[in-house]
Amino acid sequence: MSATPTRRIPAVVTLLALLALTGCAVGRGHPAHARQVAAAEATASASAATPSVSPSVTAKPAFKSLAWYVSQVPTFPEAPVPQPVPLPTTGSAPFWHRLPTDQKVAFITIDDGGLARPPGVIDFIWEARIPVTMFLNSPAAAEHTDYFRQIEAVGGVVENHTIAHNSLAGRSYDYQRQEICGAADRLEGLFGKRPTLFRPPFGEHDSTTLKAAHDCGAKAVFHWTETVHEGKVRYQTPEKVVQPGDVLLMHFRPALMDDLLAALKAIHRAGLTPALLEQYVR
């Protein structure tokens, strides 16, 4: 994850000569949020005519403000060019705790959607360029579509987490297919793209789950290797460190900003870079 390059205002000889005469100075522009570009263009002339006082460079952002969260994000190595993993052709979707890749990447996933949707998350994902996969229950997605569309607009991807969030293991094929296909149909209608990944509720599944997921269009079924809750990473493997291909699980809960930051720091400590799961499973 690399910082967005600062845009520079081009200068020509005649402009420099004019500025020398008028005593004006041309500085660097600041990167603009995508949703603020239109407003910035509309007020450009007014801003140029009315100088403003720059904030102190020593001022620290307020604790747990958006600026504070962004300031805490580590700098990552550039993500490698994704190498998609091979998929089986057996008529069942593969089930993975960890994506089978040696590339130095890890994946952030967020589940459910019905409990809490902190508003600052949208801007945090955008400002910090966090690649996230959202495994949504279709009723929550339908009730809070605008929120998830905003995350989608800044780089998130919507995937399938059933309708009712019931355990699927041991259920009939028809029941499981309805839960998976029904949610996929609804999510496709809401977001214009059919989910290609699936996470069973609680991670509980059986061979019928993998068959039904495949029949509903899922290319892979995912568990996880770390969970993140209230800013604490809990490792599910003996290594106690994020490994290449690891999948970090969190939920749409009140502390999601802290969870995202904790996940980013854990990935950075491991010498890895956050990547988008969908770029590796095509």
GROMACS .gro file of C-alpha atoms in nm:
model
  282
    1MET     CA    1   0.000   0.000   0.000
    2SER     CA    2   0.164   0.319  -0.110
    3ALA     CA    3   0.070   0.676  -0.040
    4THR     CA    4  -0.112   0.865  -0.314
    5PRO     CA    5   0.147   1.082  -0.495
    6THR     CA    6   0.111   1.452  -0.425
    7ARG     CA    7  -0.011   1.627  -0.733
    8ARG     CA    8   0.208   1.912  -0.855
    9ILE     CA    9   0.081   2.222  -1.031
   10PRO     CA   10   0.272   2.260  -1.364
   11ALA     CA   11   0.453   2.588  -1.424
   12VAL     CA   12   0.563   2.756  -1.741
   13VAL     CA   13   0.817   3.029  -1.793
   14THR     CA   14   0.562   3.303  -1.846
   15LEU     CA   15   0.376   3.209  -1.529
   16LEU     CA   16   0.696   3.218  -1.323
   17ALA     CA   17   0.778   3.559  -1.462
   18LEU     CA   18   0.433   3.685  -1.370
   19LEU     CA   19   0.461   3.545  -1.019
   20ALA     CA   20   0.799   3.706  -0.972
   21LEU     CA   21   0.642   4.041  -1.052
   22THR     CA   22   0.336   3.999  -0.830
   23GLY     CA   23   0.511   3.836  -0.533
   24CYS     CA   24   0.271   3.540  -0.539
   25ALA     CA   25   0.391   3.185  -0.469
   26VAL     CA   26   0.275   2.857  -0.620
   27GLY     CA   27   0.272   2.557  -0.383
   28ARG     CA   28   0.187   2.193  -0.403
   29GLY     CA   29  -0.175   2.083  -0.418
   30HIS     CA   30  -0.321   1.836  -0.169
   31PRO     CA   31  -0.469   1.501  -0.276
   32ALA     CA   32  -0.848   1.532  -0.283
   33HIS     CA   33  -1.097   1.271  -0.164
   34ALA     CA   34  -1.279   1.128  -0.466
   35ARG     CA   35  -1.614   1.242  -0.333
   36GLN     CA   36  -1.484   1.596  -0.284
   37VAL     CA   37  -1.331   1.655  -0.626
   38ALA     CA   38  -1.635   1.825  -0.777
   39ALA     CA   39  -1.672   2.060  -0.481
   40ALA     CA   40  -1.302   2.144  -0.488
   41GLU     CA   41  -1.318   2.236  -0.857
   42ALA     CA   42  -1.626   2.452  -0.804
   43THR     CA   43  -1.457   2.657  -0.531
   44ALA     CA   44  -1.107   2.673  -0.675
   45SER     CA   45  -1.129   3.040  -0.782
   46ALA     CA   46  -1.275   3.149  -0.449
   47SER     CA   47  -0.999   2.965  -0.259
   48ALA     CA   48  -0.732   3.132  -0.470
   49ALA     CA   49  -0.877   3.475  -0.397
   50THR     CA   50  -0.906   3.421  -0.020
   51PRO     CA   51  -0.582   3.310   0.148
   52SER     CA   52  -0.629   3.085   0.449
   53VAL     CA   53  -0.411   3.027   0.751
   54SER     CA   54  -0.238   2.688   0.736
   55PRO     CA   55  -0.280   2.466   1.043
   56SER     CA   56   0.023   2.417   1.263
   57VAL     CA   57   0.242   2.135   1.140
   58THR     CA   58   0.296   2.033   1.503
   59ALA     CA   59  -0.076   1.991   1.581
   60LYS     CA   60  -0.169   1.632   1.659
   61PRO     CA   61  -0.502   1.487   1.548
   62ALA     CA   62  -0.759   1.425   1.818
   63PHE     CA   63  -0.741   1.076   1.967
   64LYS     CA   64  -0.953   0.830   1.766
   65SER     CA   65  -1.054   1.093   1.513
   66LEU     CA   66  -1.040   0.988   1.148
   67ALA     CA   67  -0.711   1.177   1.110
   68TRP     CA   68  -0.570   0.992   1.412
   69TYR     CA   69  -0.662   0.651   1.272
   70VAL     CA   70  -0.508   0.738   0.935
   71SER     CA   71  -0.192   0.865   1.106
   72GLN     CA   72  -0.152   0.528   1.283
   73VAL     CA   73  -0.156   0.322   0.963
   74PRO     CA   74   0.191   0.181   0.886
   75THR     CA   75   0.357   0.219   0.550
   76PHE     CA   76   0.349  -0.107   0.356
   77PRO     CA   77   0.569  -0.243   0.080
   78GLU     CA   78   0.412  -0.224  -0.263
   79ALA     CA   79   0.172  -0.514  -0.317
   80PRO     CA   80   0.300  -0.774  -0.565
   81VAL     CA   81   0.122  -0.834  -0.893
   82PRO     CA   82  -0.151  -1.085  -0.794
   83GLN     CA   83  -0.099  -1.444  -0.900
   84PRO     CA   84  -0.446  -1.609  -0.895
   85VAL     CA   85  -0.454  -1.952  -0.735
   86PRO     CA   86  -0.567  -2.253  -0.938
   87LEU     CA   87  -0.922  -2.369  -0.869
   88PRO     CA   88  -1.037  -2.734  -0.864
   89THR     CA   89  -1.281  -2.864  -1.123
   90THR     CA   90  -1.449  -3.125  -0.905
   91GLY     CA   91  -1.799  -2.975  -0.886
   92SER     CA   92  -1.739  -2.851  -0.529
   93ALA     CA   93  -1.588  -2.526  -0.411
   94PRO     CA   94  -1.256  -2.551  -0.223
   95PHE     CA   95  -1.257  -2.468   0.149
   96TRP     CA   96  -0.961  -2.259   0.267
   97HIS     CA   97  -0.851  -2.128   0.606
   98ARG     CA   98  -0.556  -1.962   0.432
   99LEU     CA   99  -0.530  -1.880   0.065
  100PRO     CA  100  -0.269  -2.113  -0.088
  101THR     CA  101  -0.019  -1.850  -0.205
  102ASP     CA  102   0.345  -1.775  -0.130
  103GLN     CA  103   0.304  -1.408  -0.216
  104LYS     CA  104   0.364  -1.177   0.080
  105VAL     CA  105   0.003  -1.067   0.119
  106ALA     CA  106  -0.280  -1.110   0.371
  107PHE     CA  107  -0.652  -1.046   0.339
  108ILE     CA  108  -0.896  -0.842   0.550
  109THR     CA  109  -1.257  -0.966   0.562
  110ILE     CA  110  -1.560  -0.819   0.742
  111ASP     CA  111  -1.873  -1.025   0.816
  112ASP     CA  112  -2.247  -0.987   0.876
  113GLY     CA  113  -2.356  -0.621   0.851
  114GLY     CA  114  -2.662  -0.611   1.073
  115LEU     CA  115  -2.518  -0.518   1.412
  116ALA     CA  116  -2.330  -0.190   1.365
  117ARG     CA  117  -2.199   0.023   1.080
  118PRO     CA  118  -1.958   0.288   1.212
  119PRO     CA  119  -1.980   0.583   0.970
  120GLY     CA  120  -1.609   0.666   0.995
  121VAL     CA  121  -1.519   0.328   0.845
  122ILE     CA  122  -1.603   0.444   0.493
  123ASP     CA  123  -1.359   0.734   0.499
  124PHE     CA  124  -1.097   0.529   0.687
  125ILE     CA  125  -1.103   0.261   0.417
  126TRP     CA  126  -1.072   0.531   0.151
  127GLU     CA  127  -0.803   0.743   0.316
  128ALA     CA  128  -0.587   0.445   0.419
  129ARG     CA  129  -0.656   0.251   0.096
  130ILE     CA  130  -0.763  -0.063   0.285
  131PRO     CA  131  -0.867  -0.354   0.060
  132VAL     CA  132  -1.164  -0.528   0.225
  133THR     CA  133  -1.396  -0.814   0.139
  134MET     CA  134  -1.743  -0.790   0.295
  135PHE     CA  135  -1.924  -1.120   0.356
  136LEU     CA  136  -2.279  -0.989   0.402
  137ASN     CA  137  -2.604  -1.143   0.513
  138SER     CA  138  -2.855  -1.045   0.248
  139PRO     CA  139  -3.120  -0.894   0.486
  140ALA     CA  140  -2.858  -0.661   0.637
  141ALA     CA  141  -2.736  -0.572   0.289
  142ALA     CA  142  -3.092  -0.491   0.182
  143GLU     CA  143  -3.161  -0.278   0.490
  144HIS     CA  144  -2.835  -0.082   0.478
  145THR     CA  145  -2.756  -0.090   0.108
  146ASP     CA  146  -2.631   0.268   0.085
  147TYR     CA  147  -2.368   0.213   0.355
  148PHE     CA  148  -2.225  -0.095   0.186
  149ARG     CA  149  -2.241   0.071  -0.155
  150GLN     CA  150  -2.025   0.352  -0.019
  151ILE     CA  151  -1.766   0.101   0.099
  152GLU     CA  152  -1.788  -0.071  -0.238
  153ALA     CA  153  -1.731   0.266  -0.407
  154VAL     CA  154  -1.400   0.315  -0.221
  155GLY     CA  155  -1.267  -0.031  -0.302
  156GLY     CA  156  -1.457  -0.290  -0.097
  157VAL     CA  157  -1.612  -0.601  -0.252
  158VAL     CA  158  -1.942  -0.764  -0.148
  159GLU     CA  159  -1.954  -1.143  -0.103
  160ASN     CA  160  -2.201  -1.400   0.033
  161HIS     CA  161  -2.272  -1.496   0.397
  162THR     CA  162  -2.623  -1.654   0.360
  163ILE     CA  163  -2.967  -1.517   0.436
  164ALA     CA  164  -3.044  -1.623   0.791
  165HIS     CA  165  -2.692  -1.677   0.932
  166ASN     CA  166  -2.775  -2.027   1.053
  167SER     CA  167  -2.525  -2.311   1.074
  168LEU     CA  168  -2.532  -2.509   0.749
  169ALA     CA  169  -2.349  -2.826   0.854
  170GLY     CA  170  -2.580  -3.128   0.852
  171ARG     CA  171  -2.862  -2.951   0.669
  172SER     CA  172  -3.014  -3.082   0.348
  173TYR     CA  173  -2.882  -2.979   0.008
  174ASP     CA  174  -3.208  -2.794  -0.066
  175TYR     CA  175  -3.185  -2.591   0.256
  176GLN     CA  176  -2.821  -2.502   0.202
  177ARG     CA  177  -2.875  -2.415  -0.162
  178GLN     CA  178  -3.163  -2.184  -0.071
  179GLU     CA  179  -2.955  -2.005   0.192
  180ILE     CA  180  -2.656  -1.962  -0.040
  181CYS     CA  181  -2.828  -1.908  -0.377
  182GLY     CA  182  -3.102  -1.695  -0.224
  183ALA     CA  183  -2.846  -1.461  -0.069
  184ALA     CA  184  -2.640  -1.455  -0.391
  185ASP     CA  185  -2.950  -1.360  -0.592
  186ARG     CA  186  -3.038  -1.080  -0.351
  187LEU     CA  187  -2.684  -0.941  -0.334
  188GLU     CA  188  -2.656  -0.946  -0.711
  189GLY     CA  189  -2.981  -0.750  -0.734
  190LEU     CA  190  -2.859  -0.491  -0.483
  191PHE     CA  191  -2.503  -0.441  -0.604
  192GLY     CA  192  -2.513  -0.548  -0.968
  193LYS     CA  193  -2.253  -0.824  -0.927
  194ARG     CA  194  -2.304  -1.185  -0.827
  195PRO     CA  195  -2.086  -1.296  -0.535
  196THR     CA  196  -1.807  -1.537  -0.625
  197LEU     CA  197  -1.685  -1.613  -0.271
  198PHE     CA  198  -1.875  -1.760   0.024
  199ARG     CA  199  -1.825  -1.780   0.398
  200PRO     CA  200  -2.052  -2.016   0.595
  201PRO     CA  201  -2.186  -1.879   0.924
  202PHE     CA  202  -1.954  -1.968   1.215
  203GLY     CA  203  -1.732  -2.138   0.959
  204GLU     CA  204  -1.946  -2.451   0.999
  205HIS     CA  205  -1.983  -2.655   0.681
  206ASP     CA  206  -1.984  -3.002   0.530
  207SER     CA  207  -1.940  -3.151   0.184
  208THR     CA  208  -2.297  -3.051   0.099
  209THR     CA  209  -2.209  -2.688   0.173
  210LEU     CA  210  -1.920  -2.696  -0.072
  211LYS     CA  211  -2.138  -2.855  -0.341
  212ALA     CA  212  -2.422  -2.606  -0.288
  213ALA     CA  213  -2.181  -2.311  -0.283
  214HIS     CA  214  -2.031  -2.424  -0.613
  215ASP     CA  215  -2.376  -2.467  -0.767
  216CYS     CA  216  -2.465  -2.112  -0.657
  217GLY     CA  217  -2.162  -1.963  -0.832
  218ALA     CA  218  -1.903  -1.955  -0.553
  219LYS     CA  219  -1.547  -2.022  -0.666
  220ALA     CA  220  -1.418  -2.076  -0.310
  221VAL     CA  221  -1.542  -2.102   0.049
  222PHE     CA  222  -1.339  -1.924   0.318
  223HIS     CA  223  -1.273  -1.974   0.687
  224TRP     CA  224  -1.003  -1.761   0.858
  225THR     CA  225  -0.666  -1.777   1.031
  226GLU     CA  226  -0.699  -1.475   1.263
  227THR     CA  227  -0.995  -1.300   1.424
  228VAL     CA  228  -0.991  -0.934   1.527
  229HIS     CA  229  -1.223  -0.796   1.795
  230GLU     CA  230  -1.209  -0.469   1.988
  231GLY     CA  231  -0.864  -0.393   1.853
  232LYS     CA  232  -0.707  -0.727   1.948
  233VAL     CA  233  -0.582  -0.988   1.701
  234ARG     CA  234  -0.643  -1.348   1.805
  235TYR     CA  235  -0.439  -1.606   1.618
  236GLN     CA  236  -0.596  -1.939   1.524
  237THR     CA  237  -0.265  -2.104   1.432
  238PRO     CA  238   0.042  -2.192   1.645
  239GLU     CA  239   0.270  -1.944   1.465
  240LYS     CA  240   0.107  -1.642   1.636
  241VAL     CA  241   0.204  -1.427   1.340
  242VAL     CA  242   0.026  -1.345   1.016
  243GLN     CA  243   0.145  -1.574   0.737
  244PRO     CA  244   0.133  -1.523   0.358
  245GLY     CA  245  -0.221  -1.592   0.240
  246ASP     CA  246  -0.377  -1.552   0.585
  247VAL     CA  247  -0.739  -1.439   0.610
  248LEU     CA  248  -0.827  -1.203   0.896
  249LEU     CA  249  -1.188  -1.202   1.015
  250MET     CA  250  -1.370  -0.913   1.180
  251HIS     CA  251  -1.733  -0.801   1.195
  252PHE     CA  252  -1.939  -0.489   1.144
  253ARG     CA  253  -1.933  -0.395   1.513
  254PRO     CA  254  -1.885  -0.066   1.701
  255ALA     CA  255  -1.505  -0.111   1.731
  256LEU     CA  256  -1.450  -0.182   1.361
  257MET     CA  257  -1.212   0.115   1.321
  258ASP     CA  258  -0.990  -0.032   1.595
  259ASP     CA  259  -1.015  -0.378   1.439
  260LEU     CA  260  -0.907  -0.253   1.098
  261LEU     CA  261  -0.611  -0.068   1.248
  262ALA     CA  262  -0.506  -0.372   1.455
  263ALA     CA  263  -0.525  -0.594   1.148
  264LEU     CA  264  -0.312  -0.352   0.945
  265LYS     CA  265  -0.048  -0.336   1.218
  266ALA     CA  266  -0.037  -0.716   1.250
  267ILE     CA  267   0.002  -0.756   0.874
  268HIS     CA  268   0.280  -0.494   0.872
  269ARG     CA  269   0.468  -0.661   1.161
  270ALA     CA  270   0.472  -0.980   0.956
  271GLY     CA  271   0.633  -0.803   0.660
  272LEU     CA  272   0.323  -0.851   0.447
  273THR     CA  273   0.094  -0.617   0.252
  274PRO     CA  274  -0.290  -0.612   0.258
  275ALA     CA  275  -0.440  -0.732  -0.070
  276LEU     CA  276  -0.785  -0.792  -0.213
  277LEU     CA  277  -0.900  -1.151  -0.191
  278GLU     CA  278  -1.095  -1.132  -0.518
  279GLN     CA  279  -0.776  -1.058  -0.713
  280TYR     CA  280  -0.643  -1.401  -0.618
  281VAL     CA  281  -0.959  -1.607  -0.673
  282ARG     CA  282  -1.088  -1.549  -1.026
   0.00000   0.00000   0.00000
